[in-house]
XYZ file of N, CA, C and O in Angstrom:
304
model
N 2.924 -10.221 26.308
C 1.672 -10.381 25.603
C 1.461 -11.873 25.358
O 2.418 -12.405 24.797
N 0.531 -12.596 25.619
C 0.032 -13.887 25.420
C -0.330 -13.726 23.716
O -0.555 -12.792 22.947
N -0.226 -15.462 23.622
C -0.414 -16.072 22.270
C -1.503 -15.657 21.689
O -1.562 -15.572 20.462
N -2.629 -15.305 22.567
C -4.070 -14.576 21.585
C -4.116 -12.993 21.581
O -4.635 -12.246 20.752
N -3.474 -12.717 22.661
C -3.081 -10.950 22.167
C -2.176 -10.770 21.119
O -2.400 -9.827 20.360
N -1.376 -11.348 20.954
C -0.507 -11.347 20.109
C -1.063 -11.272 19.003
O -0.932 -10.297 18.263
N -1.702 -12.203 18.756
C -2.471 -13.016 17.636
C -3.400 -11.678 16.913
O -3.322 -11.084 15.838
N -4.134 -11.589 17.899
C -4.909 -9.987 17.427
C -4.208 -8.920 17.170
O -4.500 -8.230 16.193
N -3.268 -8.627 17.911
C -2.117 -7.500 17.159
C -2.117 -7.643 15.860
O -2.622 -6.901 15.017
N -1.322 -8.976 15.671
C -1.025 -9.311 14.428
C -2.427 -8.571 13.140
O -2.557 -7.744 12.238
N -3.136 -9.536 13.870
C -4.729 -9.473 12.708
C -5.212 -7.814 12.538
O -5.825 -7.572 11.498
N -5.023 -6.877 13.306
C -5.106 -5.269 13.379
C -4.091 -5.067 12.627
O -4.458 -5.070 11.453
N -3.242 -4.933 12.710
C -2.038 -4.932 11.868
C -2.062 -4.908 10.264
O -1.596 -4.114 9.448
N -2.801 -6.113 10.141
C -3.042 -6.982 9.105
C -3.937 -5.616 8.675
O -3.504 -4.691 7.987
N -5.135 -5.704 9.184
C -6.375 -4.968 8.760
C -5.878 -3.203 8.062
O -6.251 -2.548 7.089
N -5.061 -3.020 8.972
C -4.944 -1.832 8.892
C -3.972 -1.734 7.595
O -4.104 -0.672 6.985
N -3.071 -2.595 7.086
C -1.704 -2.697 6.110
C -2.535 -2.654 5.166
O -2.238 -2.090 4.113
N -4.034 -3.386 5.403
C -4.278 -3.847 3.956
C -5.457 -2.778 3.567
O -6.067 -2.683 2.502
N -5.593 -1.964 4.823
C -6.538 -0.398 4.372
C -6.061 0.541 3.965
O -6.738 1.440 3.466
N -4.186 0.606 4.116
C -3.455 1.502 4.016
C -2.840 1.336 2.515
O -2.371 2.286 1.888
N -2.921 -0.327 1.905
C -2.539 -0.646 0.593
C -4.015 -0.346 -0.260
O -3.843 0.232 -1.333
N -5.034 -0.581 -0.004
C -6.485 0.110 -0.807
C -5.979 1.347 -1.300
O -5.807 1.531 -2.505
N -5.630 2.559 -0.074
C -6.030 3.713 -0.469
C -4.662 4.083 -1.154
O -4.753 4.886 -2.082
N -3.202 3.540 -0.783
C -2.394 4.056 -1.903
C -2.429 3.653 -3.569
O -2.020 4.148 -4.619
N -3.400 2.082 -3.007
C -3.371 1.728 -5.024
C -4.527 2.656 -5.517
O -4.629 2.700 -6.743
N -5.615 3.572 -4.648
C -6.640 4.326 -5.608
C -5.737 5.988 -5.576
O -6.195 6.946 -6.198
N -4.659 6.070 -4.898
C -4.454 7.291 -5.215
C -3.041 7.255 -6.198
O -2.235 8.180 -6.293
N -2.961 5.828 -6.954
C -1.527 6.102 -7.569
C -2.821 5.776 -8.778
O -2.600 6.611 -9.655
N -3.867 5.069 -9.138
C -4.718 5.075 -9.564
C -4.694 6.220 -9.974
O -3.945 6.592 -10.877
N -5.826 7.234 -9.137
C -6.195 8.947 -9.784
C -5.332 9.569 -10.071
O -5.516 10.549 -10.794
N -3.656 9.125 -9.464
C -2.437 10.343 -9.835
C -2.371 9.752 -11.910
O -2.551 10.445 -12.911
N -2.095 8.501 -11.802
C -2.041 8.085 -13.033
C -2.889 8.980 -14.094
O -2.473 9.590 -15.079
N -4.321 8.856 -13.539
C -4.944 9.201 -14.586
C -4.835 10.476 -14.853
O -4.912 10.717 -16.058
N -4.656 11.540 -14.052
C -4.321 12.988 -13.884
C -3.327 12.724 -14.684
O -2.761 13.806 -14.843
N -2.634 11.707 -15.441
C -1.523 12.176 -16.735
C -1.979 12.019 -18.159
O -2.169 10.899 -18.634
N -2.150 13.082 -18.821
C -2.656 12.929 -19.998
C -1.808 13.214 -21.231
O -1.053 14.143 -20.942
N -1.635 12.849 -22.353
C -1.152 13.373 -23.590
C -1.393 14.516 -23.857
O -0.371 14.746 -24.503
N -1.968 15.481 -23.878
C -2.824 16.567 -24.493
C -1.762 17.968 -23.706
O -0.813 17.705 -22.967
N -2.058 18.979 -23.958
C -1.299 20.162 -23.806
C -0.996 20.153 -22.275
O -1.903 19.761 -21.540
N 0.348 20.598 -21.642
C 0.576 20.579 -20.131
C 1.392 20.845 -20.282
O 2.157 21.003 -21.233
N 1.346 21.055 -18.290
C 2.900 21.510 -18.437
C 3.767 20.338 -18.150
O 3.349 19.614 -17.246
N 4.670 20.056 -18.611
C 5.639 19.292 -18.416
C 6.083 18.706 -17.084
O 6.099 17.520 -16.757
N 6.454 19.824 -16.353
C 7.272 19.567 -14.827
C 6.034 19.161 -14.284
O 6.136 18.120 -13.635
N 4.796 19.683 -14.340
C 3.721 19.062 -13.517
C 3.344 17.833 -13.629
O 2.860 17.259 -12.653
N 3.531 17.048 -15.138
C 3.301 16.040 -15.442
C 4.103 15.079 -14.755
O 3.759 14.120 -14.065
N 5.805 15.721 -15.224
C 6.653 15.094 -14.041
C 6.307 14.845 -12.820
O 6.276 13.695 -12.381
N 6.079 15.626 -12.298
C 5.946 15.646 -10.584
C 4.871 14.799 -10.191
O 4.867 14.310 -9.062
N 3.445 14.449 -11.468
C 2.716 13.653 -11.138
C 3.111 12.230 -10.868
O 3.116 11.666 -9.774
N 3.564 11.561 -12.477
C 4.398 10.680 -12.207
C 5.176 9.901 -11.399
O 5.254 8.686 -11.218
N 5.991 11.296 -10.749
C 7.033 10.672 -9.889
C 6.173 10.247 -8.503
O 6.421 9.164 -7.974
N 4.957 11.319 -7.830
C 4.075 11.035 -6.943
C 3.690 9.903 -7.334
O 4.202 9.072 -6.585
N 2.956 9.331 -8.237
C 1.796 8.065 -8.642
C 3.475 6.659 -8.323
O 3.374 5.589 -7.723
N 4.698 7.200 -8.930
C 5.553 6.067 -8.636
C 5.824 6.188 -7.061
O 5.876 5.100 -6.486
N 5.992 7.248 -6.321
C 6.228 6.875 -5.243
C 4.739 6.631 -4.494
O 4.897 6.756 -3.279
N 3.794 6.421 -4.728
C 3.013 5.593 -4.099
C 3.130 4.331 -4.386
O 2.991 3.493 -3.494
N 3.399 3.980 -5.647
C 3.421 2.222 -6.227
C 4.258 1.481 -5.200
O 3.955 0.450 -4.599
N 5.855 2.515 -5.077
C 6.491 1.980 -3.787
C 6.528 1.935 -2.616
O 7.201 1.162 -1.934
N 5.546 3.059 -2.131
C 4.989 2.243 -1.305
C 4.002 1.321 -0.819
O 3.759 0.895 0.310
N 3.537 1.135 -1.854
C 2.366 -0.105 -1.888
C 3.191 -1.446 -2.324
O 2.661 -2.553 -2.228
N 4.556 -1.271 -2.821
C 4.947 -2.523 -2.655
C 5.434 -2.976 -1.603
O 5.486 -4.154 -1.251
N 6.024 -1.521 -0.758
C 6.530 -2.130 0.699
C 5.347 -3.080 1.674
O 5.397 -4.051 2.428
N 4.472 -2.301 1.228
C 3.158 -2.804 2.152
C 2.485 -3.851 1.867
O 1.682 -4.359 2.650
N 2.766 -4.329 0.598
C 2.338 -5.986 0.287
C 3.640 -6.515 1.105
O 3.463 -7.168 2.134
N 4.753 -6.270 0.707
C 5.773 -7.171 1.601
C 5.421 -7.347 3.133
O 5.250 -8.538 3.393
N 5.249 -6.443 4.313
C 4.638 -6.505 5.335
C 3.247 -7.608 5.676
O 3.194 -8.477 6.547
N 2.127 -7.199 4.606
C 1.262 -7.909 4.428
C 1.522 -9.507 4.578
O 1.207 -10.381 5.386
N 2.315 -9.415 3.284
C 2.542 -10.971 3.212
C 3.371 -11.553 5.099
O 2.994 -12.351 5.957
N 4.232 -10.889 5.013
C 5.060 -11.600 6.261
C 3.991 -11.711 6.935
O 3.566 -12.865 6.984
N 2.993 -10.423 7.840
C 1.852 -10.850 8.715
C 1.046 -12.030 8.715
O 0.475 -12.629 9.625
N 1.158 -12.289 7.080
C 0.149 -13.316 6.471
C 0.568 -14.827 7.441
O -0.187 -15.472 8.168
N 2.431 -15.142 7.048
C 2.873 -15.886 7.288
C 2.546 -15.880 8.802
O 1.974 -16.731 9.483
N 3.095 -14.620 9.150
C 3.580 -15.119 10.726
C 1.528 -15.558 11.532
O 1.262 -15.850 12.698
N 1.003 -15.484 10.898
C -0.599 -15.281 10.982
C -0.481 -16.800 10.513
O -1.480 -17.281 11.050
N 0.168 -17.881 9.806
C -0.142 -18.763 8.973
C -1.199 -19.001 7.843
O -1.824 -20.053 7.717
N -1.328 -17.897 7.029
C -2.197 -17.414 6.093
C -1.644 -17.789 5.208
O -2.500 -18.391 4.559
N -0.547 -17.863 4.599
C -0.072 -18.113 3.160
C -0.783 -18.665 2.513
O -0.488 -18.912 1.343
């Protein structure tokens, strides 16, 4: 692959990491809010939680990616 295919990989890449980090921060977003104080059941609340945290992690993996693309892109 040449230096400008490459280059565009990269930038798709990019595009796509950072469409894929949108939609996990609005769905750890709505999982969040789906937790309320008020009467529930417990384990469900749990299970929300633990969903809304395992999206956070993976939205942190995906800033890490991001960023490197950034670099290897010379974006920093």
């Amino acid at each position: 692959m040449d230096a400008d295919g490459s280059k565009a990989a990269l930038e798709e890449e990019l595009r796509q990491v950072e469409a894929d980090l949108a939609e996990l921060r609005r769905t750890a977003v709505e999982l969040r809010s789906q937790i309320g104080d008020g009467p529930g059941d417990a384990v469900d609340r749990s299970a929300t939680i633990t969903a809304a945290e395992e999206q956070e992690a993976l939205a942190d993996q995906l800033e890490a990616r991001r960023d490197e693309l950034l670099r290897r892109l010379g974006r920093e």
